mmCIF file of C-alpha atoms in Angstrom:
data_model
loop_
_atom_site.group_PDB
_atom_site.id
_atom_site.type_symbol
_atom_site.label_atom_id
_atom_site.label_comp_id
_atom_site.label_asym_id
_atom_site.label_seq_id
_atom_site.Cartn_x
_atom_site.Cartn_y
_atom_site.Cartn_z
ATOM 1 C CA ASN A 23 56.009 79.400 0.878
ATOM 2 C CA ALA A 24 54.477 75.884 0.774
ATOM 3 C CA GLY A 25 57.247 74.682 -1.523
ATOM 4 C CA VAL A 26 56.234 71.592 -3.481
ATOM 5 C CA THR A 27 52.888 69.967 -2.631
ATOM 6 C CA GLN A 28 51.398 66.747 -3.954
ATOM 7 C CA THR A 29 47.848 65.349 -3.932
ATOM 8 C CA PRO A 30 46.699 62.853 -3.029
ATOM 9 C CA LYS A 31 48.923 61.475 -0.314
ATOM 10 C CA PHE A 32 47.655 57.961 -0.615
ATOM 11 C CA ARG A 33 45.637 56.098 -3.205
ATOM 12 C CA VAL A 34 44.509 52.521 -3.869
ATOM 13 C CA LEU A 35 43.548 51.604 -7.430
ATOM 14 C CA LYS A 36 42.316 48.425 -9.038
ATOM 15 C CA THR A 37 44.083 47.228 -12.156
ATOM 16 C CA GLY A 38 42.902 49.040 -15.215
ATOM 17 C CA GLN A 39 41.646 52.143 -13.388
ATOM 18 C CA SER A 40 43.000 55.565 -14.177
ATOM 19 C CA MET A 41 44.110 58.461 -12.032
ATOM 20 C CA THR A 42 45.967 61.762 -12.002
ATOM 21 C CA LEU A 43 48.517 62.890 -9.518
ATOM 22 C CA LEU A 44 48.941 66.625 -9.014
ATOM 23 C CA CYS A 45 52.056 68.472 -8.212
ATOM 24 C CA ALA A 46 52.116 72.153 -7.441
ATOM 25 C CA GLN A 47 55.066 74.468 -6.648
ATOM 26 C CA ASP A 48 55.111 78.093 -5.605
ATOM 27 C CA MET A 49 58.777 78.848 -6.063
ATOM 28 C CA ASN A 50 58.436 80.071 -9.665
ATOM 29 C CA HIS A 51 60.605 77.159 -10.868
ATOM 30 C CA GLU A 52 60.981 76.455 -14.518
ATOM 31 C CA TYR A 53 61.742 72.700 -14.231
ATOM 32 C CA MET A 54 59.509 70.060 -12.753
ATOM 33 C CA TYR A 55 60.106 66.319 -12.362
ATOM 34 C CA TRP A 56 58.191 63.142 -11.563
ATOM 35 C CA TYR A 57 60.192 60.299 -9.927
ATOM 36 C CA ARG A 58 59.111 56.924 -8.560
ATOM 37 C CA GLN A 59 60.773 55.143 -5.712
ATOM 38 C CA ASP A 60 60.405 51.370 -5.116
ATOM 39 C CA PRO A 61 61.411 49.609 -1.940
ATOM 40 C CA GLY A 62 65.181 49.307 -1.642
ATOM 41 C CA MET A 63 65.707 51.297 -4.795
ATOM 42 C CA GLY A 64 66.713 54.775 -5.670
ATOM 43 C CA LEU A 65 64.660 57.341 -7.431
ATOM 44 C CA ARG A 66 63.913 56.760 -11.082
ATOM 45 C CA LEU A 67 62.886 59.610 -13.367
ATOM 46 C CA ILE A 68 59.581 59.135 -15.138
ATOM 47 C CA HIS A 69 58.988 62.429 -17.010
ATOM 48 C CA TYR A 70 60.147 65.996 -16.634
ATOM 49 C CA SER A 71 59.314 69.468 -17.942
ATOM 50 C CA VAL A 72 61.611 72.437 -18.690
ATOM 51 C CA GLY A 73 58.759 74.930 -18.928
ATOM 52 C CA GLU A 74 55.068 75.553 -19.330
ATOM 53 C CA GLY A 75 53.673 73.551 -22.216
ATOM 54 C CA THR A 76 56.775 71.253 -22.544
ATOM 55 C CA THR A 77 57.357 67.714 -21.346
ATOM 56 C CA ALA A 78 60.011 65.084 -21.930
ATOM 57 C CA LYS A 79 60.551 61.438 -21.153
ATOM 58 C CA GLY A 80 62.793 60.282 -18.384
ATOM 59 C CA GLU A 81 64.159 56.761 -17.831
ATOM 60 C CA VAL A 82 60.892 54.963 -17.094
ATOM 61 C CA PRO A 83 58.107 56.719 -19.009
ATOM 62 C CA ASP A 84 55.994 53.780 -20.191
ATOM 63 C CA GLY A 85 52.510 53.703 -18.754
ATOM 64 C CA TYR A 86 52.513 57.337 -17.762
ATOM 65 C CA ASN A 87 51.565 60.626 -19.328
ATOM 66 C CA VAL A 88 52.162 64.125 -18.087
ATOM 67 C CA SER A 89 50.944 67.661 -18.726
ATOM 68 C CA ARG A 90 52.260 71.108 -17.744
ATOM 69 C CA LEU A 91 49.494 73.515 -18.716
ATOM 70 C CA LYS A 92 50.464 76.015 -16.010
ATOM 71 C CA LYS A 93 53.961 76.801 -14.848
ATOM 72 C CA GLN A 94 53.184 75.955 -11.209
ATOM 73 C CA ASN A 95 51.492 72.589 -11.919
ATOM 74 C CA PHE A 96 52.758 69.242 -13.226
ATOM 75 C CA LEU A 97 50.298 66.442 -13.603
ATOM 76 C CA LEU A 98 51.142 62.723 -13.806
ATOM 77 C CA GLY A 99 48.481 60.491 -15.277
ATOM 78 C CA LEU A 100 48.060 56.743 -15.254
ATOM 79 C CA GLU A 101 45.618 55.728 -17.982
ATOM 80 C CA SER A 102 45.295 52.038 -17.092
ATOM 81 C CA ALA A 103 46.978 51.215 -13.789
ATOM 82 C CA ALA A 104 49.023 48.021 -13.427
ATOM 83 C CA PRO A 105 50.345 46.349 -10.212
ATOM 84 C CA SER A 106 53.885 47.159 -11.429
ATOM 85 C CA GLN A 107 53.055 50.888 -10.865
ATOM 86 C CA THR A 108 52.618 50.278 -7.165
ATOM 87 C CA SER A 109 55.250 52.748 -5.826
ATOM 88 C CA VAL A 110 55.854 56.040 -4.078
ATOM 89 C CA TYR A 111 55.766 58.950 -6.438
ATOM 90 C CA PHE A 112 57.708 62.127 -5.773
ATOM 91 C CA CYS A 113 57.475 65.382 -7.585
ATOM 92 C CA ALA A 114 60.374 67.838 -7.628
ATOM 93 C CA SER A 115 61.031 71.309 -8.963
ATOM 94 C CA SER A 116 64.152 73.330 -9.686
ATOM 95 C CA TYR A 117 65.702 76.277 -11.378
ATOM 96 C CA SER A 118 64.566 79.843 -11.651
ATOM 97 C CA LYS A 119 66.123 82.488 -13.828
ATOM 98 C CA ALA A 120 66.693 84.569 -10.674
ATOM 99 C CA ARG A 121 68.633 81.643 -9.043
ATOM 100 C CA PRO A 122 70.198 79.663 -11.915
ATOM 101 C CA THR A 123 71.149 76.467 -10.066
ATOM 102 C CA ASP A 124 69.516 73.113 -10.385
ATOM 103 C CA THR A 125 68.928 72.411 -6.711
ATOM 104 C CA GLN A 126 65.886 70.161 -6.697
ATOM 105 C CA TYR A 127 63.179 70.472 -4.066
ATOM 106 C CA PHE A 128 60.853 67.573 -3.491
ATOM 107 C CA GLY A 129 57.278 67.101 -2.455
ATOM 108 C CA PRO A 130 56.091 64.776 0.342
ATOM 109 C CA GLY A 131 55.143 61.926 -2.020
ATOM 110 C CA THR A 132 52.104 60.010 -3.076
ATOM 111 C CA ARG A 133 51.903 56.351 -1.988
ATOM 112 C CA LEU A 134 50.043 54.452 -4.725
ATOM 113 C CA THR A 135 48.951 50.824 -4.458
ATOM 114 C CA VAL A 136 47.508 49.012 -7.486
ATOM 115 C CA LEU A 137 45.647 45.818 -6.701
ATOM 116 C CA ASP B 15 78.394 63.088 -12.381
ATOM 117 C CA ALA B 16 81.339 62.020 -10.245
ATOM 118 C CA LYS B 17 81.027 58.921 -8.068
ATOM 119 C CA THR B 18 80.751 59.256 -4.306
ATOM 120 C CA THR B 19 81.552 56.870 -1.429
ATOM 121 C CA GLN B 20 79.798 57.065 1.912
ATOM 122 C CA PRO B 21 79.794 54.719 4.954
ATOM 123 C CA PRO B 22 76.574 52.694 4.974
ATOM 124 C CA SER B 23 75.588 53.606 8.540
ATOM 125 C CA MET B 24 76.512 55.742 11.552
ATOM 126 C CA ASP B 25 75.219 56.330 15.027
ATOM 127 C CA CYS B 26 75.168 59.573 16.920
ATOM 128 C CA ALA B 27 73.962 60.493 20.443
ATOM 129 C CA GLU B 28 71.301 63.126 20.627
ATOM 130 C CA GLY B 29 72.702 66.581 21.243
ATOM 131 C CA ARG B 30 76.137 65.665 19.822
ATOM 132 C CA ALA B 31 77.497 66.670 16.490
ATOM 133 C CA ALA B 32 76.998 64.244 13.622
ATOM 134 C CA ASN B 33 79.857 64.268 11.124
ATOM 135 C CA LEU B 34 79.030 62.464 7.917
ATOM 136 C CA PRO B 35 81.912 61.853 5.540
ATOM 137 C CA CYS B 36 81.886 61.578 1.745
ATOM 138 C CA ASN B 37 84.721 60.759 -0.665
ATOM 139 C CA HIS B 38 84.531 62.139 -4.213
ATOM 140 C CA SER B 39 88.076 61.774 -5.543
ATOM 141 C CA THR B 40 87.055 62.076 -9.205
ATOM 142 C CA ILE B 41 85.229 65.390 -8.782
ATOM 143 C CA SER B 42 85.827 67.862 -11.602
ATOM 144 C CA GLY B 43 86.305 71.628 -11.393
ATOM 145 C CA ASN B 44 82.702 72.643 -12.212
ATOM 146 C CA GLU B 45 81.003 70.080 -9.917
ATOM 147 C CA TYR B 46 79.401 71.005 -6.676
ATOM 148 C CA VAL B 47 78.901 68.740 -3.593
ATOM 149 C CA TYR B 48 75.200 68.517 -2.693
ATOM 150 C CA TRP B 49 73.735 66.877 0.441
ATOM 151 C CA TYR B 50 70.139 65.623 0.653
ATOM 152 C CA ARG B 51 68.477 63.468 3.223
ATOM 153 C CA GLN B 52 65.419 61.228 3.181
ATOM 154 C CA ILE B 53 63.572 60.623 6.415
ATOM 155 C CA HIS B 54 61.572 57.429 6.362
ATOM 156 C CA SER B 55 58.605 57.621 3.900
ATOM 157 C CA GLN B 56 59.128 61.296 3.183
ATOM 158 C CA GLY B 57 60.391 63.147 0.097
ATOM 159 C CA PRO B 58 64.132 63.843 -0.195
ATOM 160 C CA GLN B 59 65.123 67.063 1.505
ATOM 161 C CA TYR B 60 67.778 69.402 0.245
ATOM 162 C CA ILE B 61 70.351 70.259 3.030
ATOM 163 C CA ILE B 62 73.258 72.222 1.569
ATOM 164 C CA HIS B 63 75.666 72.452 -1.270
ATOM 165 C CA GLY B 64 79.073 73.894 -1.953
ATOM 166 C CA LEU B 65 81.867 74.241 -4.499
ATOM 167 C CA LYS B 66 85.132 74.701 -2.587
ATOM 168 C CA ASN B 67 84.497 77.006 0.353
ATOM 169 C CA ASN B 68 82.958 75.815 3.576
ATOM 170 C CA GLU B 69 79.264 76.492 3.691
ATOM 171 C CA THR B 70 76.776 76.856 6.636
ATOM 172 C CA ASN B 71 73.014 77.294 6.770
ATOM 173 C CA GLU B 72 70.325 76.833 9.343
ATOM 174 C CA MET B 73 70.408 73.094 8.981
ATOM 175 C CA ALA B 74 74.082 72.108 8.680
ATOM 176 C CA SER B 75 77.639 72.971 7.811
ATOM 177 C CA LEU B 76 79.575 71.609 4.852
ATOM 178 C CA ILE B 77 83.368 71.257 5.015
ATOM 179 C CA ILE B 78 85.183 70.568 1.746
ATOM 180 C CA THR B 79 88.813 69.654 1.742
ATOM 181 C CA GLU B 80 91.251 71.884 -0.101
ATOM 182 C CA ASP B 81 91.825 69.292 -2.832
ATOM 183 C CA ARG B 82 88.029 68.855 -3.039
ATOM 184 C CA LYS B 83 88.344 65.039 -2.915
ATOM 185 C CA SER B 84 86.265 64.655 0.189
ATOM 186 C CA SER B 85 83.753 66.546 2.327
ATOM 187 C CA THR B 86 81.990 66.309 5.634
ATOM 188 C CA LEU B 87 78.403 67.211 6.480
ATOM 189 C CA ILE B 88 78.120 68.389 10.052
ATOM 190 C CA LEU B 89 74.781 68.438 11.954
ATOM 191 C CA PRO B 90 75.954 70.516 14.980
ATOM 192 C CA HIS B 91 73.355 69.270 17.563
ATOM 193 C CA ALA B 92 71.719 66.086 16.265
ATOM 194 C CA THR B 93 68.143 65.288 17.330
ATOM 195 C CA LEU B 94 66.056 62.216 16.998
ATOM 196 C CA ARG B 95 64.312 63.895 14.013
ATOM 197 C CA ASP B 96 67.632 63.887 12.138
ATOM 198 C CA THR B 97 67.499 60.113 11.846
ATOM 199 C CA ALA B 98 67.481 59.571 8.075
ATOM 200 C CA VAL B 99 69.505 58.413 5.107
ATOM 201 C CA TYR B 100 71.918 61.092 4.003
ATOM 202 C CA TYR B 101 73.065 61.311 0.394
ATOM 203 C CA CYS B 102 76.186 63.032 -0.879
ATOM 204 C CA ILE B 103 75.842 63.913 -4.604
ATOM 205 C CA VAL B 104 78.379 65.488 -6.880
ATOM 206 C CA ARG B 105 77.026 67.278 -9.936
ATOM 207 C CA ALA B 106 77.325 70.424 -11.935
ATOM 208 C CA ALA B 107 75.300 73.296 -10.510
ATOM 209 C CA TYR B 108 73.476 73.783 -13.749
ATOM 210 C CA THR B 109 73.961 71.811 -16.966
ATOM 211 C CA GLY B 110 71.768 74.108 -19.144
ATOM 212 C CA THR B 111 68.702 71.951 -18.936
ATOM 213 C CA ALA B 112 66.850 69.756 -16.484
ATOM 214 C CA SER B 113 68.667 66.633 -15.447
ATOM 215 C CA LYS B 114 67.736 63.811 -13.063
ATOM 216 C CA LEU B 115 69.151 63.553 -9.600
ATOM 217 C CA THR B 116 70.950 60.317 -8.880
ATOM 218 C CA PHE B 117 71.110 59.147 -5.350
ATOM 219 C CA GLY B 118 73.629 56.480 -4.265
ATOM 220 C CA THR B 119 73.159 54.268 -1.278
ATOM 221 C CA GLY B 120 73.831 57.050 1.226
ATOM 222 C CA THR B 121 74.608 56.883 4.942
ATOM 223 C CA ARG B 122 71.885 55.752 7.342
ATOM 224 C CA LEU B 123 72.259 57.963 10.395
ATOM 225 C CA GLN B 124 70.668 56.715 13.588
ATOM 226 C CA VAL B 125 70.374 59.346 16.363
ATOM 227 C CA THR B 126 69.907 57.713 19.784
ATOM 228 C CA LEU B 127 68.994 58.974 23.243
#
C-alpha cells in the first residue's frame, strides 16, 4: 500500500496563477481532508469530504476549491494564487466501513510558494 | 476534545528508551488517546492510539494510567530518525462524521548520539 500520496511535492507560482494539487489514497477510506500548515502554526483544515461527490468547508476555505469525483482522489484547486497561500499543504484520509475509527493518515505534503 | 499537556522538549540518547508523557485530566469516557509525530518538513505520522488498556505496535507502546488522566508513549530503542515533534491528542474514536485533527504544541524529542 502506498497510503496517501500527493503531487506535486514542490511548486512555485506567481500571483494570479492557478494550480491543482492532487491527493490519492489506496486505503479505501471514505473521508479525505486538505490542511495547510504555516511556519510555527498548527494544521488548519481547508476543506474535507465524507464521500465521493461530496465536499464541505473547513475553517479556512476562502481562495480554494475542491472536488472528489473518485473515492480515491481529492483535488485542491487555487484559482488565483495569492502570496498568503504560501504554505505546506497536507492531505489526509480516514475511516472505512470495515474499520470504523477516524484515525487520519497523512500524505508527505506539497510545499507551495506564491511570489 | 479534551485538552492535553506535554513537556515542550526532551532529549534521549540513541538506543535508549524514550518515554514521552502526556496529561489529559479532563478526558471523558468515550475519548481515546492518540499519538502522532511530525518529522521536520514531513506529514504527520500516526503512531498509536488506545482507550484504557496498554497498547503496543511495531512503532511504540502506549501506557495509560488506570484513571486515564495521563499516558506515556514509549519508543523502546530510539534512533536518530525518531527526532520529531510528538503530539498527544485526545478525541472520540469516531464522531459519526469527518472532523478535523487538532494538534497542540507537542513535545520536541531530540535523539542524540
